[in-house]
Structures are given as structure tokens and as C-alpha cells.
mmCIF file of C-alpha atoms in Angstrom:
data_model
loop_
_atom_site.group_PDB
_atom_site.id
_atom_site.type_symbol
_atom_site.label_atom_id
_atom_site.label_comp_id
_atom_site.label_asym_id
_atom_site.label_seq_id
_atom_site.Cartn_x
_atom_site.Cartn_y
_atom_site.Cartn_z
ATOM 1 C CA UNK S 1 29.185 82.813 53.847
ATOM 2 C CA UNK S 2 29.159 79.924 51.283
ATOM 3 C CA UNK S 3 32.170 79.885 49.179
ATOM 4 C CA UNK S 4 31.216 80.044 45.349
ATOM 5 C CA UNK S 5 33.273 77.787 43.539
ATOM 6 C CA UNK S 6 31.623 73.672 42.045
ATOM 7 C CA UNK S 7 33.967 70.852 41.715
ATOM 8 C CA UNK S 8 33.110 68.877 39.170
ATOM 9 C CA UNK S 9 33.929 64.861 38.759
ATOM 10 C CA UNK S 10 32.377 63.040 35.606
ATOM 11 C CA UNK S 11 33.469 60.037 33.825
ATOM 12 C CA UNK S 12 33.263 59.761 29.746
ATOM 13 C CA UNK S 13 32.703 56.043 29.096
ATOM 14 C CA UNK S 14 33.435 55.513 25.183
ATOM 15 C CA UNK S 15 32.999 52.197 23.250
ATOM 16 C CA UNK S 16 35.569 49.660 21.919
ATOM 17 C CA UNK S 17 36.032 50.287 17.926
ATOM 18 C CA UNK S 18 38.263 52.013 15.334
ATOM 19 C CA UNK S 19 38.275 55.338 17.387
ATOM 20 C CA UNK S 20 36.584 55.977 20.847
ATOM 21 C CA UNK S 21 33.375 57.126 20.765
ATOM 22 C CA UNK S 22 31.706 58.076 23.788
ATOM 23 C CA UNK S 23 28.481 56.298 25.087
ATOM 24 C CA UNK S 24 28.061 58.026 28.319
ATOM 25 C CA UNK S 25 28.874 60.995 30.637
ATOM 26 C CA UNK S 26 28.153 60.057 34.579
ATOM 27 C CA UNK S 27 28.789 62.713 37.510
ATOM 28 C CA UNK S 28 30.409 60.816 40.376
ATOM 29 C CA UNK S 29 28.153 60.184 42.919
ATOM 30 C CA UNK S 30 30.505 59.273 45.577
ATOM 31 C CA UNK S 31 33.026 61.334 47.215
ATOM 32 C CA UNK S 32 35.818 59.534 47.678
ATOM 33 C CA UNK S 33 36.051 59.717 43.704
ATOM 34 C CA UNK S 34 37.605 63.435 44.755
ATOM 35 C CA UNK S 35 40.065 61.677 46.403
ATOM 36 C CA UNK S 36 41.195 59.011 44.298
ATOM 37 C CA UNK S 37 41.116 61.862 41.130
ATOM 38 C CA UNK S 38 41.784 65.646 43.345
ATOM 39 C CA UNK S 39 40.561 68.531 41.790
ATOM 40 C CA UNK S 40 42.406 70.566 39.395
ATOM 41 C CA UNK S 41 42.112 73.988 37.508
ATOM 42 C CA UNK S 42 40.401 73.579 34.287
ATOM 43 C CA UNK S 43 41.706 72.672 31.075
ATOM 44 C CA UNK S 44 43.373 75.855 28.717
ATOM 45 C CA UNK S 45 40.246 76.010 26.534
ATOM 46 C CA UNK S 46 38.060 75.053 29.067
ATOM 47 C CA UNK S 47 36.824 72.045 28.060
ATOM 48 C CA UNK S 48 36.389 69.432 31.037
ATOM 49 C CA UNK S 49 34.563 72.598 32.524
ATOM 50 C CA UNK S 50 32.081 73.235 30.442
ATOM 51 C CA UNK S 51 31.303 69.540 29.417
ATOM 52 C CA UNK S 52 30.403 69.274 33.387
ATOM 53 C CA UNK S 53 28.389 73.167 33.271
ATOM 54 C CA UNK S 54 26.467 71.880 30.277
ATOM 55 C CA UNK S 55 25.539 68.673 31.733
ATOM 56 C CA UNK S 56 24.527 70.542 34.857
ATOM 57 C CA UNK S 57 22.534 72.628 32.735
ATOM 58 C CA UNK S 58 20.848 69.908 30.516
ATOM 59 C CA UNK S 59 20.257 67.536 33.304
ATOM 60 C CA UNK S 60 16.533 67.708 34.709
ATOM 61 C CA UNK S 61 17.521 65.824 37.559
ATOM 62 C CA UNK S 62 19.977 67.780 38.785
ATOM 63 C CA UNK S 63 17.668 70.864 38.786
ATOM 64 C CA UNK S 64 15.758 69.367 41.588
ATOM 65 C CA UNK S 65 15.668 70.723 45.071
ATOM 66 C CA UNK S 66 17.245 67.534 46.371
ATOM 67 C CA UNK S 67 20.071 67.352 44.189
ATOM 68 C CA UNK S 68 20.767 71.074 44.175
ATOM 69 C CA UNK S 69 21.013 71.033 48.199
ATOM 70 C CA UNK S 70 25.016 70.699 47.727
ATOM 71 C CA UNK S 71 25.401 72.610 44.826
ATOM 72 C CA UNK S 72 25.680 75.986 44.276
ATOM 73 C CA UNK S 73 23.276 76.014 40.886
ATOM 74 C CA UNK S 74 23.065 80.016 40.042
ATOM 75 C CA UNK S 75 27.106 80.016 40.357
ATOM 76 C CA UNK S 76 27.307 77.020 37.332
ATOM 77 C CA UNK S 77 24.759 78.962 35.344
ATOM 78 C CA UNK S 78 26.796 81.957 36.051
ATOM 79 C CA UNK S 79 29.952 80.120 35.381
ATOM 80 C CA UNK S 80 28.839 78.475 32.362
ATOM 81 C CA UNK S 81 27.562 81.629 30.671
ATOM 82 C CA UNK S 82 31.016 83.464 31.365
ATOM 83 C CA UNK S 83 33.545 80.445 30.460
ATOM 84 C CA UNK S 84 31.888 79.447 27.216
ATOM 85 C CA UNK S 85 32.465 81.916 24.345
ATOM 86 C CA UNK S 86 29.866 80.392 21.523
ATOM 87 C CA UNK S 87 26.767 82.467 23.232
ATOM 88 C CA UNK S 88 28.371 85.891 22.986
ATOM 89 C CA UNK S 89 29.571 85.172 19.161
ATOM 90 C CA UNK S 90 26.238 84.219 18.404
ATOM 91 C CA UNK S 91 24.836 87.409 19.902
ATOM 92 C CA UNK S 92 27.712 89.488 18.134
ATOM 93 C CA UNK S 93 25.856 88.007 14.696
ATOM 94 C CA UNK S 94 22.549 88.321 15.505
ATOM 95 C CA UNK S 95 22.169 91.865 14.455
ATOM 96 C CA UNK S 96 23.492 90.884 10.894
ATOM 97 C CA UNK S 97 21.160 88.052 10.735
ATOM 98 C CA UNK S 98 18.001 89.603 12.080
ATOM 99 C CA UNK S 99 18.600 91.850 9.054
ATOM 100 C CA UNK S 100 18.711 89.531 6.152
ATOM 101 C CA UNK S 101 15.327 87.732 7.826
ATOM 102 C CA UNK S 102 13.309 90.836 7.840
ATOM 103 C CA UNK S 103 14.251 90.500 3.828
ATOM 104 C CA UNK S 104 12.794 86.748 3.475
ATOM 105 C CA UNK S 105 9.462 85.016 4.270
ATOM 106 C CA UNK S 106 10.025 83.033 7.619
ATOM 107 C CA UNK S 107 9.082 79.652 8.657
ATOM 108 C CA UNK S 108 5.521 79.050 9.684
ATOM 109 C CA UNK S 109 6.062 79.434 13.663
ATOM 110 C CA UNK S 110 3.583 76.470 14.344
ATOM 111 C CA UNK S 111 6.173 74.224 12.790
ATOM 112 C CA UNK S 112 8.881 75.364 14.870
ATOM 113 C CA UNK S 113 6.600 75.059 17.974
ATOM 114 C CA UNK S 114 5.851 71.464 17.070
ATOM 115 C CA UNK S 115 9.795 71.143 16.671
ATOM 116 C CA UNK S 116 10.424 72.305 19.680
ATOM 117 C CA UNK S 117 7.771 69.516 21.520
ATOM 118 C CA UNK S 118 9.250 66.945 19.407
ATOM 119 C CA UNK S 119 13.036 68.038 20.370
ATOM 120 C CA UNK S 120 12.350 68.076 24.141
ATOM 121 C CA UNK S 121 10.857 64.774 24.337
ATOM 122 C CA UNK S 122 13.464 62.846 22.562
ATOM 123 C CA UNK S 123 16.099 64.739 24.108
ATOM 124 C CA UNK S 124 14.962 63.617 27.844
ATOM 125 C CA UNK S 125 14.755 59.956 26.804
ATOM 126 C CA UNK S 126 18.602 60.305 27.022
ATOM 127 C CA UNK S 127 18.674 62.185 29.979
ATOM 128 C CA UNK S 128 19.542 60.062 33.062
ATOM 129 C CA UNK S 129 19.839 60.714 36.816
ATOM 130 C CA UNK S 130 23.501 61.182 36.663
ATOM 131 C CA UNK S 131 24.567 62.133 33.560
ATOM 132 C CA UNK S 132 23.398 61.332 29.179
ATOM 133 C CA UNK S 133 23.172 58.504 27.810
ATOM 134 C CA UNK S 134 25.036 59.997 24.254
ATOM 135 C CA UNK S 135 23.759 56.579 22.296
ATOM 136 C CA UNK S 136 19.722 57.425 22.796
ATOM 137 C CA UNK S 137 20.706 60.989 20.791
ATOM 138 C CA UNK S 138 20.211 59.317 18.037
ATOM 139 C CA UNK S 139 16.480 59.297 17.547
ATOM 140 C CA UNK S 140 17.084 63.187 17.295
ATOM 141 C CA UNK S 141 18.250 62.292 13.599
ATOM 142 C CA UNK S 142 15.347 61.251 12.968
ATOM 143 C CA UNK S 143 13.286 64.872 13.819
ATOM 144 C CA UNK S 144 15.994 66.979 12.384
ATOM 145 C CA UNK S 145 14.602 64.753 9.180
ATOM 146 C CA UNK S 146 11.167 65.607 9.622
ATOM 147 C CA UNK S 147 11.665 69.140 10.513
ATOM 148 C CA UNK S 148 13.275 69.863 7.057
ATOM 149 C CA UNK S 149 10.848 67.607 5.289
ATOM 150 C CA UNK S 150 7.891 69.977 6.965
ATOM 151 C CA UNK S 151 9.862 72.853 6.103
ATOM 152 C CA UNK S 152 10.764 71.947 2.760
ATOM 153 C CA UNK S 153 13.961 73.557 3.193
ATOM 154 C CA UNK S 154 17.351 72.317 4.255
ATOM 155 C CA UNK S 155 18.932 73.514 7.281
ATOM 156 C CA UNK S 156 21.890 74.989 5.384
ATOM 157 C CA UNK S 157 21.923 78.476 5.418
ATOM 158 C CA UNK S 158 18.135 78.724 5.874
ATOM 159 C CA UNK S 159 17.590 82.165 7.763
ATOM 160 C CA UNK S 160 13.997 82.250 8.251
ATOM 161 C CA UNK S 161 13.956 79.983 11.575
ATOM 162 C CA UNK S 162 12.743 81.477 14.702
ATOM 163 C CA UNK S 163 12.626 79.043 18.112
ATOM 164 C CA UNK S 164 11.623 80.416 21.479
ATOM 165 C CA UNK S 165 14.161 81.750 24.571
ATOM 166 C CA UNK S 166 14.243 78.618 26.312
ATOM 167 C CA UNK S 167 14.724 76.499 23.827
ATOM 168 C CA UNK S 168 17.275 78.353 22.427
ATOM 169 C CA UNK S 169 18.972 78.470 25.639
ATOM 170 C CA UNK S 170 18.810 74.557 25.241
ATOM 171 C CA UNK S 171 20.171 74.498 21.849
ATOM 172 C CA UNK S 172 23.075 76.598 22.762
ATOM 173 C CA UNK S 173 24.044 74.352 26.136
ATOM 174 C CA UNK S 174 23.913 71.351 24.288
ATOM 175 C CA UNK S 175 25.910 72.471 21.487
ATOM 176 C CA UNK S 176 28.796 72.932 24.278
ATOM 177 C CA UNK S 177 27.834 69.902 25.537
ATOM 178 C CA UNK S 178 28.686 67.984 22.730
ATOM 179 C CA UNK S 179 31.562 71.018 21.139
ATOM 180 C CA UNK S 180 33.374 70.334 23.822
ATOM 181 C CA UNK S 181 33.050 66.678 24.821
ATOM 182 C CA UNK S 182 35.009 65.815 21.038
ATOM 183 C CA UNK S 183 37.314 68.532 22.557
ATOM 184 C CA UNK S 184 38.004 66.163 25.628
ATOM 185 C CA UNK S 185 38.219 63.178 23.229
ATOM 186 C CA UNK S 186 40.766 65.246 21.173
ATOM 187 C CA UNK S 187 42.625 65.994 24.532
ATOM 188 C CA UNK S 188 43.331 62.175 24.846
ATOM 189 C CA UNK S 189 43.752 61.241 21.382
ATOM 190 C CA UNK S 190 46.647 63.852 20.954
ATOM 191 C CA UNK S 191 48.028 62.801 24.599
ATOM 192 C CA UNK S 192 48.681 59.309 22.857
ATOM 193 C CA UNK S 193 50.074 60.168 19.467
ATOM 194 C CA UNK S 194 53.867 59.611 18.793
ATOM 195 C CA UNK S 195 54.336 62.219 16.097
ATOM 196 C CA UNK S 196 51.558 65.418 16.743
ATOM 197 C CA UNK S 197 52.335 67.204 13.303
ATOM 198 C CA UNK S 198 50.923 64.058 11.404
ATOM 199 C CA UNK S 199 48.368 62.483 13.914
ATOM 200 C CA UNK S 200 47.147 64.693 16.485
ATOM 201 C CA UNK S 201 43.723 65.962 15.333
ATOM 202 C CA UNK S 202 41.791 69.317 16.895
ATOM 203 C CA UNK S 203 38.551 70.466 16.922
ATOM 204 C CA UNK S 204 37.600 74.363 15.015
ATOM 205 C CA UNK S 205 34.086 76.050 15.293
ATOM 206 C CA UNK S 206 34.313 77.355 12.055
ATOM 207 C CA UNK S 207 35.983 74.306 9.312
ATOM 208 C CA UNK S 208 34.655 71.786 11.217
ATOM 209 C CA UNK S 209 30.880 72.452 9.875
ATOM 210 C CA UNK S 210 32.023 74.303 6.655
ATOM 211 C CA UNK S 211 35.533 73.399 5.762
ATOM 212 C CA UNK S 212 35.917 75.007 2.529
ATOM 213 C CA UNK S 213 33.880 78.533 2.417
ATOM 214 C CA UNK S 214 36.137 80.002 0.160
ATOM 215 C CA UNK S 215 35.109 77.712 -2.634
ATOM 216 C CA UNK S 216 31.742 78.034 -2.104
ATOM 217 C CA UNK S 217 32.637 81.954 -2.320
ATOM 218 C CA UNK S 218 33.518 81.382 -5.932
ATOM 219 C CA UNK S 219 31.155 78.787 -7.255
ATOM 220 C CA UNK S 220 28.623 81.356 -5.488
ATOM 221 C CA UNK S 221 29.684 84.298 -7.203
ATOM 222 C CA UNK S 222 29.997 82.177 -10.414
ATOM 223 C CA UNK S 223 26.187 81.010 -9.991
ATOM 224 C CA UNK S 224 25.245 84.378 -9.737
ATOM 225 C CA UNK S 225 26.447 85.833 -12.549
ATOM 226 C CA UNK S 226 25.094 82.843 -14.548
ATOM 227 C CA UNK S 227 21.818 83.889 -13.473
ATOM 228 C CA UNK S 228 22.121 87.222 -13.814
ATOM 229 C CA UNK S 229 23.308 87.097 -17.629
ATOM 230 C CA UNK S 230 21.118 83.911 -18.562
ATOM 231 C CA UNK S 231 18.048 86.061 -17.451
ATOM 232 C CA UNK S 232 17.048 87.057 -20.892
ATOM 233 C CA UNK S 233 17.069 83.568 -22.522
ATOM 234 C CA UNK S 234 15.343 82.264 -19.247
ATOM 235 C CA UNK S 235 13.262 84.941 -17.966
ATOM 236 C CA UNK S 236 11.524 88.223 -19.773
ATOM 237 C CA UNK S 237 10.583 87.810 -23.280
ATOM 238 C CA UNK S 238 12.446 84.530 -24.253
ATOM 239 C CA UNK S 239 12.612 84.425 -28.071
ATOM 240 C CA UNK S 240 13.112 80.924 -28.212
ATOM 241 C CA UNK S 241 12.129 78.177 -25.813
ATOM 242 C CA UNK S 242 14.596 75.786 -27.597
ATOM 243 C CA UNK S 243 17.490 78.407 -26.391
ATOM 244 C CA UNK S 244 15.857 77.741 -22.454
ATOM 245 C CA UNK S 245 16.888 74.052 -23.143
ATOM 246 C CA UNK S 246 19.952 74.496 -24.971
ATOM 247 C CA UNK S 247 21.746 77.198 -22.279
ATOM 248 C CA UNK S 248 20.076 77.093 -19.122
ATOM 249 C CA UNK S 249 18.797 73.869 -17.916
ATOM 250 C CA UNK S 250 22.420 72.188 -18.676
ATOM 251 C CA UNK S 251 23.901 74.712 -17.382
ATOM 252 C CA UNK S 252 21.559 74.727 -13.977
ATOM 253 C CA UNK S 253 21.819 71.081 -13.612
ATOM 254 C CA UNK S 254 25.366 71.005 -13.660
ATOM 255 C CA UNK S 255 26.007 73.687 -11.200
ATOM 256 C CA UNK S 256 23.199 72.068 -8.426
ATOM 257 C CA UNK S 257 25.055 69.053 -9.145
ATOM 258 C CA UNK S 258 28.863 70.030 -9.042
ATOM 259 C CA UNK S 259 28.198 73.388 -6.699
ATOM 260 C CA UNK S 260 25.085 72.494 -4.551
ATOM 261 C CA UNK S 261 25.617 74.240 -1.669
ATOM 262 C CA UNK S 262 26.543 77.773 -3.747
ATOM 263 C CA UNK S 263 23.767 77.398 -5.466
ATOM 264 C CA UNK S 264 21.461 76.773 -2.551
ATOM 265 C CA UNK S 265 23.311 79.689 -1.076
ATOM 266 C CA UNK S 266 22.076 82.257 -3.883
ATOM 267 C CA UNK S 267 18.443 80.903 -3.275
ATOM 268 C CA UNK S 268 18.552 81.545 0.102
ATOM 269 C CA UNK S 269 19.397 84.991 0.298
ATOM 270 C CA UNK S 270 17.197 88.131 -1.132
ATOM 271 C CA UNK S 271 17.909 89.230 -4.257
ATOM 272 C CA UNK S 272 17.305 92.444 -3.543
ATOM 273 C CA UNK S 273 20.341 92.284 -0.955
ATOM 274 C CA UNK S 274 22.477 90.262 -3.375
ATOM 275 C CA UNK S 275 21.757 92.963 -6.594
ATOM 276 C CA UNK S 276 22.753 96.334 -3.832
ATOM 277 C CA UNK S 277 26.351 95.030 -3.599
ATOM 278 C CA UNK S 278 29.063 95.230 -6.575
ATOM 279 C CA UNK S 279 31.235 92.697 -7.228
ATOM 280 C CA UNK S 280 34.125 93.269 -4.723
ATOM 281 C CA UNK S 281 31.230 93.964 -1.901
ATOM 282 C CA UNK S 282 28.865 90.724 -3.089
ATOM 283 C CA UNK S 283 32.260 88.610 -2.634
ATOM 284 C CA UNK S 284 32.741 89.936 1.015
ATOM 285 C CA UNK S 285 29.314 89.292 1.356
ATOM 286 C CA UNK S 286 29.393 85.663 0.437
ATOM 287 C CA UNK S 287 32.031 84.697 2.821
ATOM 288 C CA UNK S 288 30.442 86.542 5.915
ATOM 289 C CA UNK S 289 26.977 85.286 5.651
ATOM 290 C CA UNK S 290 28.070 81.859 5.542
ATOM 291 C CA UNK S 291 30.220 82.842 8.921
ATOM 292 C CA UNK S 292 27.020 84.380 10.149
ATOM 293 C CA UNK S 293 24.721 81.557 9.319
ATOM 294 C CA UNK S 294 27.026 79.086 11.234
ATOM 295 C CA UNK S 295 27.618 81.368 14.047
ATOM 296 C CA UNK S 296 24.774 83.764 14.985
ATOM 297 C CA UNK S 297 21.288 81.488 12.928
ATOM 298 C CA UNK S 298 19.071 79.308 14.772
ATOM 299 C CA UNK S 299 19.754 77.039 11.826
ATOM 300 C CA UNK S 300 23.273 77.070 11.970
ATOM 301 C CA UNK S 301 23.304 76.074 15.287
ATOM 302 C CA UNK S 302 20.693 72.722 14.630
ATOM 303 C CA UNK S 303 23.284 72.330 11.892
ATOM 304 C CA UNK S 304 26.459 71.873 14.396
ATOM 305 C CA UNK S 305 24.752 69.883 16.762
ATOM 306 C CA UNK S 306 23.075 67.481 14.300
ATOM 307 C CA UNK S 307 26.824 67.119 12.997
ATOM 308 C CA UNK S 308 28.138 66.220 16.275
ATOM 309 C CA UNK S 309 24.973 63.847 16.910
ATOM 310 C CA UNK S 310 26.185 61.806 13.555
ATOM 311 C CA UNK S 311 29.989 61.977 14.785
ATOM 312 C CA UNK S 312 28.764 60.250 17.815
ATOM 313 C CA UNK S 313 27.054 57.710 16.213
ATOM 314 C CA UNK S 314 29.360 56.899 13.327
ATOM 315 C CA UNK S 315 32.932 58.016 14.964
ATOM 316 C CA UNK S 316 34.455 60.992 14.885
ATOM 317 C CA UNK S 317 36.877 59.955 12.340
ATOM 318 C CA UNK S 318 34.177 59.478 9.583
ATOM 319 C CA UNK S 319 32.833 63.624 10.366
ATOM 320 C CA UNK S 320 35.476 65.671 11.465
ATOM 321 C CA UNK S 321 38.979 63.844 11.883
ATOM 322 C CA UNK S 322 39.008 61.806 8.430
ATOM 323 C CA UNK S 323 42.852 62.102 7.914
ATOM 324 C CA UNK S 324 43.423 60.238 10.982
ATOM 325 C CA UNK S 325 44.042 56.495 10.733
ATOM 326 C CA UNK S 326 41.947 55.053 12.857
ATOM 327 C CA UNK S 327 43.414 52.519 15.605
ATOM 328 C CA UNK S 328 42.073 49.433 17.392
ATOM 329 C CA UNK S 329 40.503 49.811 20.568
ATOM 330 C CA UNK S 330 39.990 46.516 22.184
ATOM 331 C CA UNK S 331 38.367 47.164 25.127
ATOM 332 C CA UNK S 332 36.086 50.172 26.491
ATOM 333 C CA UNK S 333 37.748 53.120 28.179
ATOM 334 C CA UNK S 334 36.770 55.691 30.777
ATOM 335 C CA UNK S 335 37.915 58.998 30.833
ATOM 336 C CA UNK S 336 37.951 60.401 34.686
ATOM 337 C CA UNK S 337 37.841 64.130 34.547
ATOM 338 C CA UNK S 338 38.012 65.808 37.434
ATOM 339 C CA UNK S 339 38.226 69.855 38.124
ATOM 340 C CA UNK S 340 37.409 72.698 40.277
ATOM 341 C CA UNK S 341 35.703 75.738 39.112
ATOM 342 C CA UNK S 342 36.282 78.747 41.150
ATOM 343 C CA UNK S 343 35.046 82.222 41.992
ATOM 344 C CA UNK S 344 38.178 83.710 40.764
ATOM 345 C CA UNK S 345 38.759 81.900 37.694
ATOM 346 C CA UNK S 346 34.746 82.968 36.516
ATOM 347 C CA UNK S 347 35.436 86.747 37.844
ATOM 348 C CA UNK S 348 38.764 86.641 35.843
ATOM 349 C CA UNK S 349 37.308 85.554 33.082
ATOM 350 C CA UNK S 350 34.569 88.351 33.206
ATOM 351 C CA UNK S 351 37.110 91.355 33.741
ATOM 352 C CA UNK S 352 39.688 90.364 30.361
#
């Protein structure tokens, strides 16, 4: 009986610069790269792991008959489904966010088919017979740009999107693809740092993509109310369209200007669902939705990978890690990660 377990042995090449950004991820092809670098259990969080399971995933190469011949293929889907914990919080949220679309017109689905085509065939451009090529992601930019310009809606907490299984399936491998490649760059950058209370950095699923949801909390709850009691100069039966000017527009200018994202958070939600909550529940409210959208929306996950897609291009340090100083990297670096994945490790995994 074949034993179910996957080594896997990839190298990260990153570019010279302020910080090291990666350029490409290459499974080895020989073996004697397992014996120069030996197998070892996986990293704590997993990370080395499930950068390898994704790419094994992603990789339309590697789905062929001839390259699956030594590798056990169902066990890395069934390893990668078990070891990464993004899929089942997403699923957890779902329920929550199925609920507030039924209560909102959703995108046209032709547009998100047309997304879809337009997604896939960038994406493969980058994919190459033994790994990514991270630096031809960037063209992706460019259709996240038209998709919200077809929409005409930003893909901050936008609820209305609806992709097919697949694809969806794609979106959620390549967002650990990427997650938890920075995690590996993290790994490196920390194992290098004199003093880890002032420069180590770390990677978080949540304050990475919104880092300050408690303020939008507030300057949401504030909007609100500003709508709600501005209503009768702005909406039924204005006495005075010179009172419109005077109180509202101002005032409505200033907050999309000082509390954009609040504000665009009020639009996006039903006001029916906003007006069936009091005060302390509409606060709750404001904070969990924005969890929800991030973790369990088709839009909040385009949102974290399109994020990760401009930390690769312009370095992490200008996305996610801008407290670090960067340092000079003269020369490129390769990261050689090598690990073993085993039948026990994916079972134990299942049964906590």
C-alpha cells in the first residue's frame, strides 16, 4: 500500500531592494535537492506547507497525468483543505452574509462571468511548469480595475458578488498562496532581527486588510445618525432648499472626505437592516459585518488578494509592514524550504 504523506522542496527567489520581495516560487525538480535540504515537519502555523499545497493546487502543470505519476495529488488536496484554516472561517460567515445579500440588488452575473474569463487567463500567464512567476501577477491589477469600473462599485464591503464553485475554489487557494508566502518572508525577516520587540514584523488576517475597524465603527455610527436626523431638511418636504445647501452637502462632503470608508459602509448595507437594530445592537453590527465582509464575502476575499498582489509589486514594507525600516539588500536571495507532510500530521489535524 502507498504511504500517504508529499514532501515538498520549493525555492522562493526574491529580488535585491529595500526589503525582499519575492519574484518566484520553483518546486525542485531534482532529488538530490532532498538531500542537500532533508525534510522536516512543517512550520508552527503551517506556512512552508501550504505555500507548497497551494502551488500544487494552482499549478496546471502539475495536474497532469505525467507529473502526478509520483505524487500522491488527492492526499495534497486533502491535506491542503485540512491544514489551512481561511476556508472553514469563510464558511462559518457565509450564513451571515448570504443574509444581508438576499436584502440588496446583486451584481449582474454576466459581469462576474466575464471576470472570471478575464481572471483565469491572466492568472495562467504566470503560471510556469515548476512553480509562479509572482512578477507577471501584476496585470491582475489591471482587471481588478476594470471589474469595479463595470461594476460601478468598489470592492470594499460590496456584498452583492456572486462567482462560481471553481473559481471560488481558485480564489481561496491563491489567497493562501500568497497569505502565507509573506508569512515565510516574515519567518526570515524576524530570524535576522537583533531586537524582535522593535523590528520583527508578523502577518494578521484580520488588521492587515482593515487595521482600524473600530474607528470606522464610530465614524459609521456617526454617519448614520447624520442621516437619519438631516432627513427632514434633505429628504420629505424640505422647506427650504437653501437649508439643503447650508446643512447637508457640507456636512456630506466632509464626512466622504474625512470618513470614506464609514460612509461607503452605510451605503452598502440595507437600510432596512440598519433601522431594525438600536443603538447598542447597530454598533455590534458595524464591527461584525466588516469582520464578515473580510472573512466570509467573495469581495472580501478579491480584496486580500489584490492587497497582497500590490505588496508584491511595491514591497511589503509600503502595504503591511510600514513601521519597519527597510534595509539594503544587495544581492538576490533564495529561500530553500523544504518539508514533509504526513498522514498523521493531516489526520491530527482533522481530530483537534
Amino acid at each position: 500500500m502507498k504511504h500517504k504523506g508529499l514532501r515538498l522542496g520549493f525555492d522562493v527567489s526574491m529580488a535585491k531592494g529595500a526589503t525582499m520581495k519575492p519574484q518566484k516560487v520553483q518546486f525542485w525538480s531534482d532529488e538530490n535537492s532532498f538531500q542537500k535540504f532533508k525534510p522536516h515537519a512543517p512550520f508552527k502555523y503551517m506556512s512552508d506547507a501550504l505555500v507548497g499545497l497551494s502551488l500544487v493546487k494552482l499549478n496546471s502543470y502539475i495536474k497532469s497525468p505525467l507529473a502526478t505519476k509520483n505524487m500522491n495529488y488527492p492526499f495534497a488536496m486533502e491535506a491542503w483543505k485540512t491544514l489551512d484554516p481561511h476556508v472553514e472561517i469563510y464558511e462559518r460567515s457565509q450564513q451571515r452574509v448570504r443574509s444581508l445579500q438576499s436584502l440588496i440588488a446583486v451584481t449582474d452575473p454576466k459581469i462576474c462571468t466575464l471576470f472570471e474569463e478575464h481572471f483565469n487567463e491572466t492568472f495562467e500567464m504566470a503560471i510556469t511548469p515548476s512553480g509562479i512567476d509572482l512578477t507577471a501577477l501584476g496585470p491582475l491589477l489591471e482587471t481588478f480595475s476594470w471589474f469595479e469600473n463595470k461594476t460601478e462599485s468598489p470592492l470594499l464591503y460590496n456584498f452583492g458578488l456572486n462567482f462560481s464553485k471553481p473559481f471560488m475554489d481558485k480564489l481561496h487557494t491563491l489567497y493562501s498562496f500568497l497569505y502565507n508566502l509573506r508569512s515565510l518572508v516574515a519567518i526570515d525577516h524576524n530570524a535576522h532581527v537583533q531586537d524582535a520587540s522593535h523590528e520583527a514584523v508578523k502577518v494578521d488576517a484580520v488588521t492587515d486588510y482593515l487595521p482600524r475597524v473600530e474607528y470606522v465603527v464610530n465614524d459609521a455610527l456617526l454617519y448614520w445618525n447624520f442621516k437619519r436626523f438631516s432627513e427632514p431638511f434633505t429628504g420629505r418636504g424640505t422647506p427650504d432648499s437653501r437649508v439643503e445647501k447650508l446643512f447637508a452637502s457640507p456636512m456630506e462632503k466632509a464626512f466622504q472626505k474625512y470618513s470614506h470608508n464609514a460612509c461607503h459602509l452605510v451605503h452598502n448595507l440595507p437600510k432596512s437592516f440598519i433601522t431594525s437594530l438600536n443603538p447598542v445592537e447597530l454598533e455590534e453590527a458595524f464591527y461584525l459585518v466588516q469582520i464578515d465582509w473580510l472573512l466570509g464575502s467573495p469581495a472580501g476575499l478579491l480584496f486580500k488578494i489584490r492587497e497582497e498582489i500590490f505588496a508584491l509589486q511595491n514591497g511589503y514594507e509600503k502595504i503591511f509592514w510600514k513601521d519597519i525600516e527597510p534595509k539594503s539588500h544587495n544581492k538576490p536571495v533564495a529561500l530553500h524550504l523544504s518539508c514533509e507532510v504526513s498522514e498523521e500530521l493531516v489526520h491530527g489535524v482533522k481530530a483537534a
